[in-house]
XYZ file of C-alpha atoms in Angstrom:
579
model
C -7.567 20.506 -6.056
C -4.407 18.993 -4.859
C -2.656 18.180 -1.615
C 0.686 16.249 -1.369
C 3.709 15.219 0.703
C 6.969 16.748 1.772
C 10.352 16.515 0.125
C 12.463 15.589 3.104
C 10.304 12.763 4.375
C 8.954 11.276 1.188
C 9.063 11.443 -2.572
C 7.481 9.741 -5.552
C 5.651 6.862 -3.887
C 3.127 4.437 -5.239
C 1.137 3.242 -2.276
C -1.319 0.404 -2.658
C -3.882 -0.268 0.019
C -5.832 -3.465 0.117
C -9.068 -3.602 2.031
C -7.490 -6.146 4.316
C -4.494 -3.898 4.875
C -6.712 -0.931 5.693
C -8.678 -3.045 8.100
C -5.498 -4.354 9.677
C -4.204 -0.825 10.224
C -7.537 0.224 11.691
C -7.532 -2.697 14.076
C -4.037 -1.880 15.210
C -4.942 1.756 15.819
C -6.149 1.741 19.420
C -7.979 -1.491 18.734
C -10.687 0.272 16.716
C -12.179 -1.507 13.707
C -14.513 0.455 11.422
C -16.074 -2.702 10.089
C -17.559 -3.372 13.524
C -19.699 -0.228 13.239
C -23.208 -0.881 11.978
C -24.109 1.555 9.228
C -27.478 3.270 9.556
C -29.552 6.070 8.078
C -29.662 7.437 11.640
C -26.573 8.888 13.270
C -25.172 6.423 15.795
C -21.852 7.625 17.199
C -19.469 5.279 18.979
C -16.237 6.109 20.847
C -13.110 5.753 18.707
C -9.461 6.806 18.725
C -9.470 7.983 22.337
C -11.276 11.341 22.263
C -13.254 10.996 19.016
C -16.551 9.453 18.010
C -17.184 7.541 14.796
C -20.143 6.403 12.738
C -21.062 4.973 9.358
C -24.004 6.737 7.737
C -26.058 4.963 5.079
C -26.940 7.021 1.996
C -28.065 6.068 -1.528
C -25.380 4.770 -3.871
C -27.009 6.926 -6.541
C -29.399 9.688 -5.533
C -30.801 9.666 -9.054
C -31.600 5.950 -8.720
C -32.312 4.940 -5.094
C -32.770 1.319 -6.137
C -29.113 1.074 -7.184
C -27.913 0.297 -3.669
C -26.312 2.022 -0.701
C -23.117 3.747 0.363
C -21.799 3.728 3.916
C -20.036 7.026 4.673
C -17.358 6.931 7.381
C -17.554 9.852 9.835
C -15.132 10.890 12.563
C -16.284 13.550 15.028
C -14.374 15.733 17.438
C -17.337 16.576 19.684
C -18.357 20.079 20.645
C -17.799 21.084 24.237
C -21.553 21.592 24.504
C -24.326 19.035 24.544
C -26.876 19.045 21.746
C -29.481 20.448 24.113
C -27.248 23.385 25.013
C -28.287 26.553 23.127
C -24.593 27.296 22.548
C -24.223 24.156 20.408
C -23.963 25.119 16.714
C -23.959 21.712 15.026
C -21.368 20.092 12.768
C -18.764 21.704 10.559
C -17.594 19.361 7.807
C -14.043 19.172 6.440
C -12.656 18.003 3.118
C -8.856 17.963 2.650
C -8.846 17.806 -1.139
C -7.706 15.288 -3.662
C -10.031 14.010 -4.903
C -9.143 11.104 -2.683
C -8.188 12.782 0.579
C -9.521 11.283 3.794
C -11.522 13.678 5.917
C -11.438 11.132 8.726
C -7.655 11.233 8.861
C -7.497 14.989 8.307
C -9.703 15.811 11.284
C -8.107 13.228 13.527
C -4.702 14.772 12.896
C -5.648 18.452 13.100
C -8.732 18.605 15.331
C -6.834 19.930 18.350
C -5.601 22.898 16.314
C -8.830 23.541 14.434
C -10.694 23.490 17.732
C -8.714 26.500 18.975
C -9.567 28.488 15.844
C -13.181 27.396 15.401
C -14.102 27.356 19.064
C -16.093 24.963 21.260
C -19.555 25.295 19.721
C -19.185 23.000 16.713
C -18.689 19.297 16.180
C -15.662 18.965 13.891
C -16.580 16.285 11.359
C -14.239 14.522 9.000
C -15.804 12.194 6.473
C -14.283 9.916 3.876
C -15.849 10.762 0.513
C -17.123 7.988 -1.717
C -14.421 5.560 -2.789
C -12.010 6.802 -0.117
C -10.689 5.262 3.097
C -13.331 3.602 5.250
C -16.347 4.658 3.203
C -17.776 1.669 1.373
C -18.061 0.328 -1.228
C -14.470 1.017 -2.187
C -13.377 1.568 -5.756
C -11.314 -1.431 -6.829
C -10.147 -1.532 -10.421
C -7.432 -4.106 -9.775
C -8.209 -7.616 -8.567
C -4.957 -7.995 -6.634
C -2.197 -5.858 -5.197
C 0.247 -7.617 -7.504
C -1.807 -6.541 -10.522
C -1.877 -2.949 -9.303
C 1.850 -3.008 -8.623
C 2.534 -4.270 -12.135
C 0.415 -1.510 -13.672
C 1.840 1.355 -11.650
C 5.388 0.070 -11.798
C 5.272 0.768 -15.546
C 3.311 4.023 -15.294
C 5.188 7.136 -16.539
C 4.482 9.629 -13.771
C 6.852 12.010 -15.527
C 5.928 12.283 -19.197
C 9.384 13.373 -20.340
C 11.465 10.712 -18.621
C 12.172 9.237 -22.044
C 11.126 9.691 -25.660
C 8.538 6.938 -25.185
C 7.035 8.206 -21.915
C 4.231 10.336 -23.331
C 2.945 7.630 -25.658
C 3.241 4.996 -22.951
C 1.263 7.205 -20.597
C -1.501 7.633 -23.147
C -1.686 3.856 -23.596
C -1.634 3.236 -19.850
C -4.568 5.550 -19.135
C -6.571 3.779 -21.844
C -5.927 0.532 -19.980
C -6.909 2.071 -16.654
C -10.150 3.448 -18.063
C -11.019 0.160 -19.737
C -10.353 -1.824 -16.565
C -12.554 0.543 -14.576
C -15.376 0.246 -17.094
C -15.165 -3.542 -17.094
C -14.666 -4.153 -13.381
C -15.823 -1.211 -11.282
C -18.304 0.833 -13.288
C -21.085 0.810 -10.673
C -18.902 2.299 -7.956
C -16.938 4.549 -10.321
C -20.178 6.099 -11.561
C -21.308 6.731 -7.973
C -18.424 8.811 -6.577
C -19.112 12.095 -8.374
C -18.736 15.475 -6.711
C -22.506 16.173 -6.878
C -23.165 12.853 -5.116
C -20.749 13.768 -2.314
C -22.367 17.211 -2.078
C -25.685 15.476 -1.452
C -23.952 13.296 1.147
C -22.898 16.481 2.954
C -26.513 17.554 3.255
C -27.430 14.078 4.505
C -24.667 14.241 7.126
C -25.791 17.611 8.462
C -29.399 16.456 8.524
C -28.333 13.391 10.499
C -27.037 15.832 13.123
C -30.384 17.637 13.019
C -29.338 20.662 10.937
C -30.494 21.883 7.532
C -27.588 24.301 7.159
C -24.239 22.818 6.181
C -21.105 24.335 7.696
C -17.974 23.486 5.759
C -14.257 24.055 5.314
C -12.914 22.588 2.084
C -9.412 22.942 0.711
C -8.047 22.337 -2.792
C -10.412 19.909 -4.581
C -12.620 20.447 -1.537
C -13.352 23.873 -3.028
C -14.931 22.185 -6.063
C -17.030 20.139 -3.667
C -17.899 23.259 -1.691
C -18.748 25.349 -4.742
C -20.868 22.507 -6.093
C -22.795 22.235 -2.841
C -23.293 26.005 -2.661
C -24.585 26.070 -6.230
C -26.877 23.065 -5.739
C -28.179 24.017 -2.295
C -27.696 27.794 -1.844
C -30.370 27.975 0.862
C -28.566 25.324 2.941
C -25.234 27.142 3.086
C -24.094 27.926 6.622
C -20.550 28.941 7.498
C -18.771 28.008 4.304
C -15.025 28.314 3.646
C -13.353 27.349 0.375
C -9.580 27.590 0.581
C -7.047 27.045 -2.223
C -9.667 27.484 -4.901
C -10.062 25.469 -8.101
C -11.894 26.962 -11.080
C -15.022 24.804 -10.951
C -16.159 25.993 -14.379
C -13.032 24.438 -15.919
C -13.322 21.375 -13.689
C -16.713 20.376 -15.055
C -15.668 21.110 -18.631
C -12.522 18.997 -18.410
C -10.398 22.021 -19.332
C -8.529 22.485 -16.058
C -5.172 23.188 -17.718
C -4.237 26.403 -15.908
C -3.309 24.885 -12.557
C 0.439 25.418 -12.985
C 0.195 29.148 -13.703
C 2.309 30.126 -10.686
C 4.206 26.899 -9.983
C 7.540 28.124 -11.306
C 7.077 31.456 -9.527
C 6.353 29.597 -6.292
C 9.611 27.663 -6.589
C 11.502 30.874 -7.349
C 10.080 32.484 -4.214
C 11.437 29.562 -2.175
C 14.888 30.085 -3.677
C 14.588 33.764 -2.775
C 13.608 32.830 0.774
C 16.657 30.574 0.993
C 18.907 33.444 -0.063
C 17.298 35.737 2.501
C 17.544 33.154 5.301
C 21.287 32.683 4.989
C 23.483 29.591 5.132
C 22.657 28.851 8.770
C 18.991 28.228 7.906
C 19.113 27.008 4.289
C 21.504 24.180 3.470
C 21.674 25.025 -0.250
C 22.157 28.758 0.300
C 23.662 30.883 -2.443
C 23.852 34.678 -2.688
C 21.141 34.842 -5.367
C 18.013 32.891 -6.222
C 19.293 32.400 -9.765
C 22.425 30.757 -8.379
C 20.305 28.318 -6.368
C 18.200 27.585 -9.438
C 21.324 26.891 -11.484
C 22.509 24.532 -8.776
C 19.220 22.622 -8.780
C 19.140 22.544 -12.588
C 22.627 21.063 -12.646
C 21.582 18.372 -10.177
C 18.497 17.530 -12.243
C 20.588 17.302 -15.407
C 22.989 14.974 -13.643
C 20.171 12.738 -12.398
C 18.748 12.523 -15.913
C 21.863 10.668 -17.067
C 23.269 9.322 -13.795
C 20.698 8.457 -11.107
C 22.067 7.955 -7.616
C 21.772 4.519 -6.002
C 20.842 3.878 -2.405
C 22.169 0.534 -1.239
C 21.203 -1.368 1.857
C 20.305 1.657 3.951
C 19.237 0.290 7.348
C 16.118 2.468 7.464
C 15.026 2.626 3.819
C 16.515 -0.346 1.994
C 17.866 -0.054 -1.548
C 16.771 1.912 -4.577
C 17.528 4.600 -7.151
C 16.918 8.355 -6.965
C 16.430 9.734 -10.468
C 15.290 12.902 -12.242
C 11.590 12.224 -11.725
C 12.094 11.669 -8.007
C 13.696 15.066 -7.495
C 11.098 16.853 -9.646
C 8.359 15.440 -7.446
C 10.259 16.561 -4.364
C 10.579 20.110 -5.650
C 6.887 20.276 -6.444
C 6.130 18.946 -2.977
C 8.186 21.741 -1.445
C 6.287 24.318 -3.489
C 3.060 22.954 -2.007
C 4.060 23.395 1.626
C 7.359 25.260 1.865
C 7.001 26.357 5.485
C 6.870 22.759 6.680
C 9.170 21.121 4.156
C 11.745 23.503 2.687
C 14.414 23.358 5.441
C 14.530 19.559 5.478
C 14.302 19.458 1.701
C 17.336 21.692 1.362
C 19.319 19.359 3.604
C 18.225 16.363 1.533
C 19.249 18.099 -1.707
C 22.649 18.994 -0.260
C 23.192 15.364 0.698
C 22.138 14.270 -2.787
C 24.656 16.632 -4.362
C 27.321 14.864 -2.327
C 26.159 11.454 -3.481
C 24.050 10.519 -0.462
C 20.503 9.847 -1.610
C 18.934 8.161 1.418
C 17.022 11.258 2.589
C 15.471 11.721 -0.846
C 14.928 7.990 -1.285
C 13.004 7.601 1.976
C 9.382 7.074 1.031
C 10.123 6.818 -2.677
C 8.368 4.603 -5.166
C 10.096 1.275 -4.676
C 10.684 1.827 -0.966
C 6.983 2.481 -0.288
C 5.862 -0.244 -2.675
C 8.081 -2.744 -0.936
C 6.640 -1.862 2.456
C 3.022 -1.871 1.343
C 3.392 -4.935 -0.841
C 4.380 -6.833 2.287
C 0.854 -6.172 3.567
C -0.859 -7.401 0.407
C -3.196 -10.318 0.933
C -4.308 -11.020 -2.610
C -7.613 -9.180 -2.315
C -8.668 -6.104 -4.282
C -6.252 -3.179 -4.300
C -6.441 0.538 -4.959
C -3.625 2.555 -6.478
C -3.037 6.304 -6.609
C -5.119 7.295 -9.629
C -8.444 5.478 -9.603
C -10.474 7.599 -7.190
C -9.117 10.846 -8.581
C -9.926 9.769 -12.122
C -13.403 8.535 -11.229
C -14.221 11.910 -9.671
C -12.336 14.387 -11.846
C -13.057 12.665 -15.153
C -16.476 11.433 -14.082
C -17.562 14.998 -13.284
C -16.981 16.198 -16.850
C -20.246 17.338 -18.395
C -20.640 16.519 -22.057
C -18.387 14.620 -24.456
C -14.670 14.497 -23.750
C -12.594 12.575 -26.252
C -8.880 13.072 -26.866
C -6.846 11.399 -29.576
C -3.161 11.115 -28.812
C -2.576 14.149 -31.047
C -5.117 16.205 -29.081
C -3.588 14.965 -25.842
C -0.217 16.227 -27.030
C -1.769 19.669 -27.547
C -3.078 19.664 -23.968
C 0.310 18.492 -22.756
C 2.008 21.313 -24.646
C -0.292 23.840 -22.953
C 0.606 22.472 -19.521
C 4.345 22.330 -20.182
C 4.258 25.858 -21.588
C 3.234 27.025 -18.124
C 5.953 24.949 -16.476
C 8.545 23.027 -18.444
C 9.805 21.445 -15.226
C 6.552 20.465 -13.556
C 4.156 20.107 -16.499
C 5.440 16.644 -17.457
C 5.071 15.492 -13.840
C 1.540 16.884 -13.598
C -0.067 15.822 -16.856
C -0.565 12.091 -16.337
C -1.664 12.492 -12.739
C -4.573 14.809 -13.477
C -5.823 16.067 -16.868
C -4.105 13.396 -18.938
C -5.796 10.564 -17.052
C -9.148 11.675 -18.437
C -8.075 10.886 -22.006
C -8.690 7.236 -21.185
C -11.555 7.480 -18.690
C -14.994 7.315 -20.263
C -17.250 6.634 -17.268
C -19.373 9.533 -16.009
C -21.077 10.076 -12.691
C -24.743 9.140 -12.462
C -25.442 12.088 -10.152
C -24.534 15.174 -12.149
C -24.480 18.947 -11.854
C -25.358 21.006 -14.912
C -26.088 24.264 -13.154
C -24.435 27.625 -12.731
C -21.896 28.849 -10.200
C -23.606 32.222 -10.125
C -25.986 32.386 -7.188
C -26.759 34.015 -3.854
C -26.269 31.786 -0.833
C -28.012 31.964 2.527
C -24.699 32.826 4.159
C -22.015 34.473 2.020
C -18.920 32.363 1.387
C -15.431 33.064 2.696
C -13.061 32.406 -0.220
C -9.305 32.167 0.432
C -6.408 32.048 -2.041
C -2.645 32.379 -1.695
C -0.634 34.836 -3.761
C 1.646 32.084 -5.105
C -0.282 28.849 -4.870
C 1.530 26.314 -7.082
C -1.578 24.381 -8.124
C -4.671 26.546 -7.527
C -3.805 30.026 -8.818
C -5.363 33.068 -7.217
C -7.316 33.970 -10.343
C -9.424 30.860 -9.714
C -10.371 32.248 -6.313
C -11.293 35.564 -7.908
C -13.345 33.782 -10.561
C -15.335 31.692 -8.097
C -15.854 34.505 -5.607
C -17.295 36.672 -8.376
C -20.077 34.146 -8.930
C -21.241 33.864 -5.327
C -23.050 37.025 -4.296
C -21.697 38.807 -1.200
C -18.755 36.412 -0.868
C -15.340 37.865 -0.059
C -11.951 36.752 -1.348
C -9.244 36.901 1.306
C -5.741 36.844 -0.174
C -2.957 35.335 1.895
C 0.352 36.758 0.721
C 2.323 33.541 0.897
C 3.736 30.739 -1.205
C 2.173 27.304 -0.895
C -1.011 25.377 -1.502
C -3.998 26.675 0.487
C -3.778 29.134 3.349
C -2.983 26.304 5.749
C 0.450 25.814 4.164
C 1.628 29.145 5.535
C -1.073 29.865 8.041
C -1.160 33.390 9.403
C -2.760 34.884 12.496
C -4.539 37.378 10.270
C -6.134 34.596 8.214
C -6.922 32.521 11.289
C -8.630 35.434 13.003
C -10.684 36.106 9.887
C -11.791 32.471 9.857
C -12.579 32.534 13.577
C -14.719 35.664 13.209
C -16.546 34.236 10.217
C -17.309 30.922 11.905
C -18.407 32.637 15.118
C -20.779 35.246 13.714
C -20.578 35.225 9.890
C -18.426 38.364 9.879
C -16.465 38.548 6.636
C -13.163 40.393 6.205
C -13.246 43.630 4.259
C -13.024 43.240 0.476
C -9.441 43.137 -0.844
C -8.044 42.059 2.519
C -4.480 40.727 2.252
C -3.087 38.693 5.157
C 0.617 38.123 5.747
C 2.133 34.833 6.971
C 3.612 34.914 10.446
C 7.009 33.427 9.781
C 9.474 33.182 6.915
C 9.803 29.971 4.922
C 13.164 28.946 6.396
C 12.441 30.207 9.886
C 12.618 27.277 12.334
C 9.176 25.912 13.136
C 8.258 25.996 16.829
C 7.635 22.646 18.449
C 6.001 24.040 21.580
C 2.460 23.463 20.337
C 3.097 19.827 19.467
C 4.760 19.198 22.807
C 1.946 20.921 24.685
C -0.709 18.929 22.828
C 1.099 15.667 23.497
C 1.336 16.571 27.173
C -2.375 17.298 27.320
C -1.908 21.021 27.810
C -4.156 23.759 26.479
C -3.134 25.277 23.164
C -3.047 29.007 22.620
C -4.361 30.590 19.428
C -0.938 31.450 18.026
C 0.441 28.021 18.912
C -2.379 26.308 17.057
C -1.919 28.475 13.971
C 1.809 27.833 13.840
C 1.347 24.111 14.414
C -0.994 23.824 11.429
C 1.514 25.553 9.154
C 4.216 23.154 10.322
C 2.158 19.988 9.896
C 2.792 17.897 6.796
C -0.677 16.335 6.932
C -1.778 18.959 4.425
C 0.386 17.515 1.665
C -0.656 13.873 1.696
C -3.227 13.733 -1.057
C -4.287 15.406 -4.268
C -2.424 15.399 -7.536
C 0.944 15.025 -5.861
C -0.532 12.456 -3.570
C -1.520 10.671 -6.755
C 2.022 11.048 -8.074
C 3.208 9.545 -4.824
C 0.285 7.209 -4.428
C -0.657 8.603 -1.035
C -3.865 6.912 0.010
C -5.029 7.438 3.576
C -6.110 4.077 4.847
C -6.661 4.484 8.551
C -7.902 6.886 11.146
C -4.429 8.328 11.717
C -2.434 9.668 8.813
C 0.799 8.056 7.805
C-alpha cells in the first residue's frame, strides 16, 4: 500500500505540484511536453524521453455513467524488442508502484532497463499514471492555489503525538480537507476509485490488442491487482502482486494492521548494523538494544531540543525535530538495503549537532524549493489522491467521531508506539473526514479462480504490508502461490534476490509458479556496500547482466517515493523522470 523515500537523502517533505510546474518540468525533460499529445480512444504512441514511447488514452470518467465525461490516461512504454507482427511478441505488461498516488510513468522510466533484463524482450513494459496522478487528466485539485495548499499542510500534524493538541488538530484538519474536496473537486474525486483504474487497465491492454492483462503491482498496487483479478478473472494474464495489502480490510476501511511488523523491521536493521561492524555502520554498537537506546536518546533530545540548520549552502535553513527523525527511521525500514548505510551516517552527524544531512529534503526545505515554482494555479498536496482512493473505495457507511478515531489511533499505536502516531493521519485517520465515495465500485469477493494463477510475494518483515496479508489474499485466489522473501523492507524489490527474480522471470516467461512455501533469501546484507557497476554500465550504454539488474533494483531509491510515507513527505511524481 505504501512506498516512500530514503533517510539519507530526504525526510518529512511536503511537496506541492502545480499543473504549470508539472508541465514546466515535463518541457524541460528532453523537451517533451505531455500536453502536446492528443488523447484518443485508439493507441497512438509517440517518441518520448529518448528510448520510450508515450500516449494519452481516452477512457470514461465514470464507467457507470459514460455521459459524465472523459479521462486521459498517461502511458509510457518501453517497447518490446519484437514488432507486433512477430509471433514472439507477448503484448504489454502494466506496472503500478503503489501509493495510491504513485506514478507508473516515472516508475517504468526509472527502472525499465532493469525490469527488461528480468522480464525479457517479449513484452512492452507499460507505466501508466492512475487517475488523479501525474500526467493523467483531469487532475485532482482541492486547493485553488499553491499558497492555500502550503498554508493547510504547514499546519498539518503529520505526527499525532508531537504535542498534546496534535491529535485533535489532525482530526479537525481532515474534516477541512474532506469538506474542501466535496465542495471543489467532487467530480474528479469520485472518479479515481480502484475499480475505475482496474477497468482502465483492461482498456489499456485492449488498446494494445490484448484481452489478457499482464501486471506487476506493488504495495497499494496489490489492491489494484486483486481488484482487477476479482472483477475480471478471465482476463488475468501474468499477474504479480508484491508487498500485499489485505484488500478485504481496504474496502471495509479497517486497514489498521499495517504496522504489525514495523518495530520488528527496525530491530532487524539494528541487528544488521551490529553484524556489519563499525566499518560499515556508522552508528555501530555491540548489541541491537544498545543501538536502539542510542536512537531513543536522540529522539528524546529532539523532542525538547530540535537541531537547527542555518544557511547551509546546499539546503538552506531549517529545524530537524522529533517528527523528522521518526519519518527517517520509517523510511529506512521501508528500503534498508538502499538507505540504511547513508541513514546511519546522517544519524551520527545529527548526534554531533550537524543536521544538514537529515534536513536535506525536509518539509520546509522542499516546500521552499517547490513554492518557488508556484504560479497561482491549482495545486495538489500529499494527501488528496490517497484519500480520494483509499477513503473513496470504502464500501458502506464509515463515520468516526473524534472518540472513535481515538480508539482507532490507540489500535495503531499499540502495534507501534513510535510509528503509529506518524502513520495515523497519513492513511486511516484521513478517512474520518472524507465522505466522498467512488462512483465505480466493487462489492464482490476476493475468492475466485483466475485464468492464470497469480504470483503473490511478501517479505518476512515488511514494515507496512505484513506477510499475513499476502497469505490471506493468496488463499482467496485459486492455484495462486505465495513466495516469501526472507528480508526486511517493503516489497520484494527493496531487498531483491536472485531467487525471487528468477521465480518472476520463469512465471512471466511460461506461467511457471514456484513451489508452495518457497522462501527466497536476499543476495546481500543490509549494510553491505551496494555495487555501482550496473548503474555505470547502463549509463555507458552497456548490456546489463541478470545479477547486475537485480542488485541495481535493490539499490534504487525510486521504490520509496510514494505511498503513505510519500504522503508524509508529500512526494508527488510530477514528470517523466523521478525526482
